[in-house]
Tab-separated table of C-alpha atoms in Angstrom:
chain	number	residue	atom	x	y	z
A	1363	UNK	CA	-106.311	-34.335	50.429
A	1364	UNK	CA	-106.996	-36.853	53.350
A	1365	UNK	CA	-110.427	-37.527	52.532
A	1366	UNK	CA	-109.592	-37.833	48.976
A	1367	UNK	CA	-107.191	-40.588	49.473
A	1368	UNK	CA	-109.195	-42.324	51.982
A	1369	UNK	CA	-112.041	-42.337	49.209
A	1370	UNK	CA	-110.084	-43.551	46.659
A	1371	UNK	CA	-109.839	-47.398	46.631
A	1372	UNK	CA	-106.407	-49.212	45.809
A	1373	UNK	CA	-106.380	-51.513	42.962
A	1374	UNK	CA	-106.219	-55.124	43.272
A	1375	UNK	CA	-102.364	-56.012	43.475
A	1376	UNK	CA	-101.204	-57.835	40.026
A	1377	UNK	CA	-98.140	-59.071	41.422
A	1378	UNK	CA	-95.457	-59.003	43.594
A	1379	UNK	CA	-93.151	-57.321	41.215
A	1380	UNK	CA	-95.551	-54.701	40.498
A	1381	UNK	CA	-96.089	-53.971	43.766
A	1382	UNK	CA	-92.417	-53.543	44.698
A	1383	UNK	CA	-92.297	-51.298	41.403
A	1384	UNK	CA	-95.008	-49.310	43.073
A	1385	UNK	CA	-93.884	-49.022	46.506
A	1386	UNK	CA	-90.385	-48.355	45.037
A	1387	UNK	CA	-91.736	-45.251	42.812
A	1388	UNK	CA	-93.977	-44.133	45.738
A	1389	UNK	CA	-90.722	-43.866	48.185
A	1390	UNK	CA	-88.953	-41.956	45.445
A	1391	UNK	CA	-91.918	-39.688	44.957
A	1392	UNK	CA	-92.306	-38.796	48.633
A	1393	UNK	CA	-88.639	-38.121	49.186
A	1394	UNK	CA	-88.692	-35.634	46.197
A	1395	UNK	CA	-91.983	-34.077	48.005
A	1396	UNK	CA	-90.286	-34.088	50.985
A	1397	UNK	CA	-87.122	-32.208	49.486
A	1398	UNK	CA	-89.380	-29.946	47.882
A	1399	UNK	CA	-91.684	-28.943	50.858
A	1400	UNK	CA	-89.131	-28.470	54.055
A	1401	UNK	CA	-92.163	-27.763	56.159
A	1402	UNK	CA	-94.863	-30.137	56.981
A	1403	UNK	CA	-97.739	-29.466	59.135
A	1404	UNK	CA	-99.204	-31.960	61.245
A	1405	UNK	CA	-102.121	-32.743	59.102
A	1406	UNK	CA	-99.850	-33.774	56.343
A	1407	UNK	CA	-97.695	-35.779	58.999
A	1408	UNK	CA	-101.015	-37.325	59.817
A	1409	UNK	CA	-101.698	-38.401	56.203
A	1410	UNK	CA	-97.982	-39.917	55.867
A	1411	UNK	CA	-98.591	-41.841	58.758
A	1412	UNK	CA	-101.589	-43.093	57.467
A	1413	UNK	CA	-99.830	-43.975	54.286
A	1414	UNK	CA	-97.113	-45.745	56.061
A	1415	UNK	CA	-100.035	-47.930	57.901
A	1416	UNK	CA	-100.445	-49.783	54.284
A	1417	UNK	CA	-102.926	-47.651	52.564
A	1418	UNK	CA	-101.949	-48.441	48.744
A	1419	UNK	CA	-102.627	-45.767	46.181
A	1420	UNK	CA	-101.890	-45.736	42.437
A	1421	UNK	CA	-98.873	-44.155	40.805
A	1422	UNK	CA	-100.712	-41.096	38.978
A	1423	UNK	CA	-102.503	-40.220	42.385
A	1424	UNK	CA	-99.315	-39.961	44.042
A	1425	UNK	CA	-97.851	-37.999	41.246
A	1426	UNK	CA	-100.602	-35.480	41.367
A	1427	UNK	CA	-100.683	-35.632	45.321
A	1428	UNK	CA	-96.802	-34.511	45.391
A	1429	UNK	CA	-97.315	-31.961	42.496
A	1430	UNK	CA	-100.043	-30.281	44.334
A	1431	UNK	CA	-98.041	-30.201	47.671
A	1432	UNK	CA	-94.831	-28.954	46.010
A	1433	UNK	CA	-97.045	-25.776	44.632
A	1434	UNK	CA	-99.119	-25.009	47.579
A	1435	UNK	CA	-97.950	-22.915	50.666
A	1436	UNK	CA	-97.469	-24.156	53.854
A	1437	UNK	CA	-100.786	-23.609	56.289
A	1438	UNK	CA	-101.130	-23.734	60.106
A	1439	UNK	CA	-103.930	-24.009	61.633
A	1440	UNK	CA	-105.351	-22.828	64.751
A	1441	UNK	CA	-107.809	-24.874	66.971
A	1442	UNK	CA	-109.621	-22.659	69.323
A	1443	UNK	CA	-110.695	-24.093	72.690
A	1444	UNK	CA	-114.310	-24.594	73.663
A	1445	UNK	CA	-113.505	-22.571	76.588
A	1446	UNK	CA	-111.650	-19.604	75.232
A	1447	UNK	CA	-114.680	-19.489	72.304
A	1448	UNK	CA	-117.336	-19.411	75.168
A	1449	UNK	CA	-115.348	-16.703	76.856
A	1450	UNK	CA	-115.181	-14.691	73.823
A	1451	UNK	CA	-119.102	-15.105	73.259
A	1452	UNK	CA	-119.560	-14.104	77.009
A	1453	UNK	CA	-117.602	-10.886	76.408
A	1454	UNK	CA	-119.095	-10.111	73.434
A	1455	UNK	CA	-122.745	-10.441	75.086
A	1456	UNK	CA	-121.275	-8.031	78.070
A	1457	UNK	CA	-120.114	-5.406	75.394
A	1458	UNK	CA	-123.500	-5.825	73.822
A	1459	UNK	CA	-125.429	-5.227	77.477
A	1460	UNK	CA	-123.085	-2.161	78.465
A	1461	UNK	CA	-124.307	-0.786	75.492
A	1462	UNK	CA	-127.747	-1.234	75.815
A	1463	UNK	CA	-128.024	-0.405	79.714
A	1464	UNK	CA	-126.855	2.738	81.416
A	1465	UNK	CA	-125.056	1.519	85.108
A	1466	UNK	CA	-125.952	3.374	88.442
A	1467	UNK	CA	-122.510	4.718	88.927
A	1468	UNK	CA	-122.969	7.123	86.108
A	1469	UNK	CA	-126.136	8.144	87.025
A	1470	UNK	CA	-124.792	9.184	90.598
A	1471	UNK	CA	-121.747	10.971	88.692
A	1472	UNK	CA	-124.075	13.096	86.777
A	1473	UNK	CA	-126.350	14.268	89.584
A	1474	UNK	CA	-123.348	14.925	91.729
A	1475	UNK	CA	-122.048	17.118	88.576
A	1476	UNK	CA	-125.453	18.655	88.558
A	1477	UNK	CA	-125.275	19.425	92.098
A	1478	UNK	CA	-121.520	21.078	92.001
A	1479	UNK	CA	-122.851	23.047	89.560
A	1480	UNK	CA	-125.392	24.482	91.435
A	1481	UNK	CA	-123.090	24.907	94.473
A	1482	UNK	CA	-120.621	26.675	92.416
A	1483	UNK	CA	-123.597	29.006	90.967
A	1484	UNK	CA	-124.690	29.715	94.356
A	1485	UNK	CA	-120.906	30.788	95.516
A	1486	UNK	CA	-120.493	32.884	92.331
A	1487	UNK	CA	-123.919	34.597	92.902
A	1488	UNK	CA	-122.874	35.065	96.835
A	1489	UNK	CA	-119.340	36.641	95.858
A	1490	UNK	CA	-121.211	38.947	93.506
A	1491	UNK	CA	-123.219	40.059	96.056
A	1492	UNK	CA	-120.763	40.539	98.829
A	1493	UNK	CA	-118.070	42.243	96.538
A	1494	UNK	CA	-119.723	45.393	97.499
A	1495	UNK	CA	-119.222	44.805	101.195
A	1496	UNK	CA	-115.307	43.654	100.625
A	1497	UNK	CA	-114.685	47.091	98.711
A	1498	UNK	CA	-116.071	48.937	101.533
A	1499	UNK	CA	-114.231	46.902	104.019
A	1500	UNK	CA	-111.211	47.453	101.758
A	1501	UNK	CA	-111.361	51.382	101.663
A	1502	UNK	CA	-112.167	51.402	105.547
A	1503	UNK	CA	-109.082	49.491	105.946
A	1504	UNK	CA	-107.251	52.080	103.798
A	1505	UNK	CA	-108.710	54.819	105.561
A	1506	UNK	CA	-107.610	53.339	109.202
A	1507	UNK	CA	-104.180	53.119	107.790
A	1508	UNK	CA	-103.743	56.554	106.703
A	1509	UNK	CA	-105.502	57.962	110.055
A	1510	UNK	CA	-102.858	55.884	112.138
A	1511	UNK	CA	-99.712	56.886	110.057
A	1512	UNK	CA	-100.757	60.294	111.015
A	1513	UNK	CA	-101.335	59.884	114.387
A	1514	UNK	CA	-98.443	58.543	114.700
A	1515	UNK	CA	-96.761	61.405	113.176
A	1516	UNK	CA	-98.652	63.582	115.840
A	1517	UNK	CA	-97.333	61.522	119.016
A	1518	UNK	CA	-93.938	61.540	117.825
A	1519	UNK	CA	-93.919	65.328	117.366
A	1520	UNK	CA	-95.133	65.261	120.989
A	1521	UNK	CA	-92.488	62.852	122.068
A	1522	UNK	CA	-89.605	65.298	120.469
A	1523	UNK	CA	-90.963	68.386	122.055
A	1524	UNK	CA	-91.282	66.808	125.997
A	1525	UNK	CA	-87.739	65.666	125.200
A	1526	UNK	CA	-86.714	69.292	124.728
A	1527	UNK	CA	-85.009	71.493	127.836
A	1528	UNK	CA	-87.314	74.330	127.034
A	1529	UNK	CA	-90.664	73.098	126.765
A	1530	UNK	CA	-93.320	75.143	124.542
A	1531	UNK	CA	-96.631	74.642	126.553
A	1532	UNK	CA	-98.668	76.250	123.738
A	1533	UNK	CA	-96.833	74.122	120.970
A	1534	UNK	CA	-97.886	70.845	122.975
A	1535	UNK	CA	-101.572	72.049	123.677
A	1536	UNK	CA	-101.767	72.536	120.000
A	1537	UNK	CA	-100.844	69.261	119.522
A	1538	UNK	CA	-103.447	67.748	121.951
A	1539	UNK	CA	-105.982	69.587	120.361
A	1540	UNK	CA	-105.322	68.244	116.955
A	1541	UNK	CA	-105.477	64.532	118.096
A	1542	UNK	CA	-108.782	65.154	119.790
A	1543	UNK	CA	-110.651	67.372	116.984
A	1544	UNK	CA	-109.006	65.241	114.145
A	1545	UNK	CA	-109.016	61.867	115.306
A	1546	UNK	CA	-111.566	61.561	118.273
A	1547	UNK	CA	-115.058	59.848	118.430
A	1548	UNK	CA	-117.230	62.556	117.289
A	1549	UNK	CA	-120.249	61.647	115.712
A	1550	UNK	CA	-120.771	64.905	114.095
A	1551	UNK	CA	-117.808	64.879	112.153
A	1552	UNK	CA	-118.410	61.996	109.633
A	1553	UNK	CA	-114.646	61.892	108.737
A	1554	UNK	CA	-113.907	60.881	112.428
A	1555	UNK	CA	-116.780	59.107	113.495
A	1556	UNK	CA	-117.008	56.265	115.701
A	1557	UNK	CA	-117.229	53.751	112.998
A	1558	UNK	CA	-113.808	54.387	112.014
A	1559	UNK	CA	-112.165	54.605	115.318
A	1560	UNK	CA	-112.041	52.543	118.483
A	1561	UNK	CA	-115.087	53.828	120.992
A	1562	UNK	CA	-113.324	54.152	124.642
A	1563	UNK	CA	-115.678	51.546	126.143
A	1564	UNK	CA	-114.849	48.766	123.677
A	1565	UNK	CA	-111.048	50.033	124.137
A	1566	UNK	CA	-110.893	49.506	128.001
A	1567	UNK	CA	-113.281	45.814	127.367
A	1568	UNK	CA	-110.048	44.342	125.640
A	1569	UNK	CA	-108.480	40.950	126.286
A	1570	UNK	CA	-105.307	42.719	126.222
A	1571	UNK	CA	-103.796	44.952	128.430
A	1572	UNK	CA	-101.405	48.358	127.487
A	1573	UNK	CA	-98.933	50.199	129.723
A	1574	UNK	CA	-98.484	53.807	129.735
A	1575	UNK	CA	-96.518	56.610	131.488
A	1576	UNK	CA	-97.883	59.960	132.503
A	1577	UNK	CA	-95.673	61.912	129.686
A	1578	UNK	CA	-97.012	65.368	130.813
A	1579	UNK	CA	-99.726	66.587	133.041
A	1580	UNK	CA	-100.993	70.106	133.491
A	1581	UNK	CA	-100.622	70.752	137.354
A	1582	UNK	CA	-100.239	68.985	140.890
A	1583	UNK	CA	-104.009	69.006	141.332
A	1584	UNK	CA	-104.592	66.672	138.078
A	1585	UNK	CA	-101.957	64.088	139.857
A	1586	UNK	CA	-103.470	64.270	143.110
A	1587	UNK	CA	-107.150	63.769	141.592
A	1588	UNK	CA	-105.957	60.126	140.075
A	1589	UNK	CA	-103.060	59.111	142.430
A	1590	UNK	CA	-102.588	59.106	146.403
A	1591	UNK	CA	-100.783	62.209	146.702
A	1592	UNK	CA	-98.362	60.885	148.999
A	1593	UNK	CA	-95.629	63.113	146.823
A	1594	UNK	CA	-96.341	65.911	148.835
A	1595	UNK	CA	-94.966	64.572	151.823
A	1596	UNK	CA	-91.519	66.525	152.790
A	1597	UNK	CA	-88.558	65.089	151.134
A	1598	UNK	CA	-90.593	63.356	148.288
A	1599	UNK	CA	-90.298	63.917	144.923
A	1600	UNK	CA	-92.644	62.279	142.149
A	1601	UNK	CA	-90.303	60.436	139.860
A	1602	UNK	CA	-92.687	58.507	137.612
A	1603	UNK	CA	-96.204	57.268	137.256
A	1604	UNK	CA	-97.167	54.055	135.204
A	1605	UNK	CA	-100.550	52.965	134.146
A	1606	UNK	CA	-102.060	49.793	132.903
A	1607	UNK	CA	-105.590	49.366	131.392
A	1608	UNK	CA	-107.294	46.284	129.918
A	1609	UNK	CA	-107.294	42.820	130.997
A	1610	UNK	CA	-105.095	42.351	134.094
A	1611	UNK	CA	-105.202	38.840	135.774
A	1612	UNK	CA	-108.525	37.885	135.451
A	1613	UNK	CA	-110.386	40.852	135.269
A	1614	UNK	CA	-111.174	43.149	132.398
A	1615	UNK	CA	-111.753	46.889	132.382
A	1616	UNK	CA	-108.835	46.746	135.159
A	1617	UNK	CA	-107.053	50.265	135.914
A	1618	UNK	CA	-103.441	50.132	137.464
A	1619	UNK	CA	-101.773	53.189	138.564
A	1620	UNK	CA	-98.105	52.931	139.898
A	1621	UNK	CA	-96.359	55.852	141.295
A	1622	UNK	CA	-92.657	55.969	141.904
A	1623	UNK	CA	-91.646	58.544	144.735
A	1624	UNK	CA	-87.992	59.281	145.071
A	1625	UNK	CA	-87.247	60.178	148.835
A	1626	UNK	CA	-84.456	62.823	149.129
A	1627	UNK	CA	-81.117	61.824	151.593
A	1628	UNK	CA	-79.867	58.217	151.853
A	1629	UNK	CA	-83.340	56.329	151.258
A	1630	UNK	CA	-84.577	53.889	148.507
A	1631	UNK	CA	-87.513	54.836	145.861
A	1632	UNK	CA	-90.914	53.863	147.257
A	1633	UNK	CA	-93.606	52.353	144.877
A	1634	UNK	CA	-97.320	52.810	145.322
A	1635	UNK	CA	-99.880	50.406	143.193
A	1636	UNK	CA	-103.387	51.497	143.306
A	1637	UNK	CA	-105.529	48.698	141.895
A	1638	UNK	CA	-109.287	49.196	140.582
A	1639	UNK	CA	-111.605	48.926	137.606
A	1640	UNK	CA	-113.287	50.756	134.929
A	1641	UNK	CA	-116.776	50.799	136.269
A	1642	UNK	CA	-119.044	52.869	134.170
A	1643	UNK	CA	-119.101	54.827	130.605
A	1644	UNK	CA	-121.076	57.670	129.831
A	1645	UNK	CA	-121.474	59.802	127.113
A	1646	UNK	CA	-120.669	63.541	127.962
A	1647	UNK	CA	-122.015	66.409	125.855
A	1648	UNK	CA	-121.575	70.232	125.554
A	1649	UNK	CA	-118.646	72.227	126.011
A	1650	UNK	CA	-115.824	71.923	123.874
A	1651	UNK	CA	-115.366	68.374	123.759
A	1652	UNK	CA	-118.422	66.984	122.202
A	1653	UNK	CA	-118.430	63.345	122.374
A	1654	UNK	CA	-116.089	62.887	125.022
A	1655	UNK	CA	-116.518	59.589	127.564
A	1656	UNK	CA	-116.681	59.785	131.124
A	1657	UNK	CA	-115.632	57.046	133.111
A	1658	UNK	CA	-115.577	56.095	136.825
A	1659	UNK	CA	-112.552	54.486	138.709
A	1660	UNK	CA	-112.864	52.162	141.330
A	1661	UNK	CA	-110.141	51.747	143.389
A	1662	UNK	CA	-110.365	48.266	145.464
A	1663	UNK	CA	-106.858	48.006	147.284
A	1664	UNK	CA	-103.297	49.634	147.414
A	1665	UNK	CA	-100.137	48.374	147.629
A	1666	UNK	CA	-98.004	50.906	149.934
A	1667	UNK	CA	-93.861	51.308	149.688
A	1668	UNK	CA	-93.055	48.374	151.734
A	1669	UNK	CA	-95.102	45.626	149.547
A	1670	UNK	CA	-98.101	45.654	151.991
A	1671	UNK	CA	-101.535	45.119	150.184
A	1672	UNK	CA	-104.420	46.830	151.862
A	1673	UNK	CA	-107.966	46.032	151.044
A	1674	UNK	CA	-110.736	47.931	151.247
A	1675	UNK	CA	-113.004	46.628	153.534
A	1676	UNK	CA	-116.304	48.046	153.162
A	1677	UNK	CA	-118.087	50.128	150.066
A	1678	UNK	CA	-117.327	53.464	152.006
A	1679	UNK	CA	-113.667	52.768	151.810
A	1680	UNK	CA	-113.145	52.155	148.380
A	1681	UNK	CA	-112.242	55.218	146.351
A	1682	UNK	CA	-114.074	56.379	143.168
A	1683	UNK	CA	-112.429	58.791	140.529
A	1684	UNK	CA	-114.373	60.457	137.710
A	1685	UNK	CA	-112.112	61.409	134.369
A	1686	UNK	CA	-113.371	62.789	130.943
A	1687	UNK	CA	-111.551	60.436	128.221
A	1688	UNK	CA	-111.180	62.508	125.239
A	1689	UNK	CA	-109.460	60.247	123.429
A	1690	UNK	CA	-108.117	56.533	123.802
A	1691	UNK	CA	-106.066	54.081	121.626
A	1692	UNK	CA	-103.072	51.876	122.006
A	1693	UNK	CA	-100.652	54.755	121.157
A	1694	UNK	CA	-102.191	57.618	123.435
A	1695	UNK	CA	-104.558	58.550	126.314
A	1696	UNK	CA	-106.168	61.915	126.547
A	1697	UNK	CA	-107.892	62.665	129.743
A	1698	UNK	CA	-108.958	65.773	131.781
A	1699	UNK	CA	-110.472	66.452	135.089
A	1700	UNK	CA	-114.191	67.088	134.710
A	1701	UNK	CA	-114.999	70.598	135.205
A	1702	UNK	CA	-117.560	71.326	137.688
A	1703	UNK	CA	-119.990	72.832	135.213
A	1704	UNK	CA	-119.795	71.833	130.868
A	1705	UNK	CA	-119.049	75.094	130.061
A	1706	UNK	CA	-118.241	76.527	126.416
A	1707	UNK	CA	-115.824	79.334	125.720
A	1708	UNK	CA	-117.286	81.709	123.088
A	1709	UNK	CA	-115.417	81.036	120.269
A	1710	UNK	CA	-116.414	77.678	120.426
A	1711	UNK	CA	-112.617	76.058	121.448
A	1712	UNK	CA	-112.123	73.493	123.803
A	1713	UNK	CA	-110.079	75.676	126.139
A	1714	UNK	CA	-112.605	75.716	128.816
A	1715	UNK	CA	-112.427	71.779	129.307
A	1716	UNK	CA	-108.434	71.770	128.713
A	1717	UNK	CA	-108.026	74.074	131.280
A	1718	UNK	CA	-105.813	77.687	131.334
A	1719	UNK	CA	-102.566	76.107	130.313
A	1720	UNK	CA	-104.200	72.423	130.125
A	1721	UNK	CA	-104.083	72.559	133.865
A	1722	UNK	CA	-107.035	69.888	133.809
A	1723	UNK	CA	-105.072	67.426	131.448
A	1724	UNK	CA	-103.275	64.003	131.704
A	1725	UNK	CA	-101.530	62.798	128.642
A	1726	UNK	CA	-100.398	59.139	128.777
A	1727	UNK	CA	-98.079	57.808	126.044
A	1728	UNK	CA	-97.550	54.142	125.062
A	1729	UNK	CA	-94.705	52.596	127.310
A	1730	UNK	CA	-92.692	49.490	126.002
A	1731	UNK	CA	-90.043	49.429	128.313
A	1732	UNK	CA	-92.357	49.762	132.075
A	1733	UNK	CA	-90.347	47.103	133.481
A	1734	UNK	CA	-87.098	47.916	132.793
A	1735	UNK	CA	-87.660	51.658	133.986
A	1736	UNK	CA	-88.899	50.154	137.123
A	1737	UNK	CA	-85.998	48.058	137.882
A	1738	UNK	CA	-83.590	51.268	136.863
A	1739	UNK	CA	-85.472	52.823	139.775
A	1740	UNK	CA	-84.740	49.974	141.903
A	1741	UNK	CA	-88.708	49.454	142.592
A	1742	UNK	CA	-89.292	46.556	140.305
A	1743	UNK	CA	-91.153	43.250	141.747
């Protein structure tokens, strides 16, 4: 409409009265148009201001302009800045570029996903291969658990027998024989093979140490075979013997034996300590105790009753003791004095190895209160 009003030429003024009349009529028409359209946009205000500056139009054209402005709705135009339009064009171009080209990050991500899939497939295959091994390990652990429970039952029965006032030696020998035959390391018996039990050598070479008490011995000769024999002096009685094996101090395969000797009369108790190491492990065969291990203990020093330590000066002064270990673990150690010759009874039992009435047997049971018993005997320290 603005262009239309600019292109229409105004008629020549005829007279002052007609000009005044036309201007009055235009003013009335503009007031009516303003009342009919309360909202006027910027372009209409611009046209109105241009009309006020002196552009004269005819009355019919003014009436047509007023009628058209009253019937058309108000328009609001928004001008987009050049910078914004250029940014929009740039974003559009970027989107097009993104759709046309594949970024490197997606390639790296896909390669990493492929490698992870390969790794997962390898892990799945390895777990499938190792599953039989895990099943065998679980079965072995279950068998060892049942075995330890059965052994604990037997050792509990031995402790109960030893606490009775009247000891049945035959019952004790029967339980000892059961431990050797059912739980010992015998390669000929698949149920008690060395694969399911701790071997004697690995047991003595452990990094831990275990305390035991001599619960029962078959004869005085068996005590003198491993101890000092000082309990044979007049007015002396052997009260206790404690043995510690394993890692003692900085030495592995150690063997420490402590003898507690009670002196009759107004005299204190005496403790003799023998310190040594297990030097040799040999598998013995024949006789009733097939698969037994012969160990050689070397005593290097002794601590007497007054606390004085005596070391062996030369190799000749060192004492060596041989023992046959029939069974050894954290709960019990069963040893026998080696016989003069490996013989076997006609019925194939181990009675020849244990001796008549068990005279060759040394039975050590686990001791959890060794220090307390030493203090009670007043020989601790």
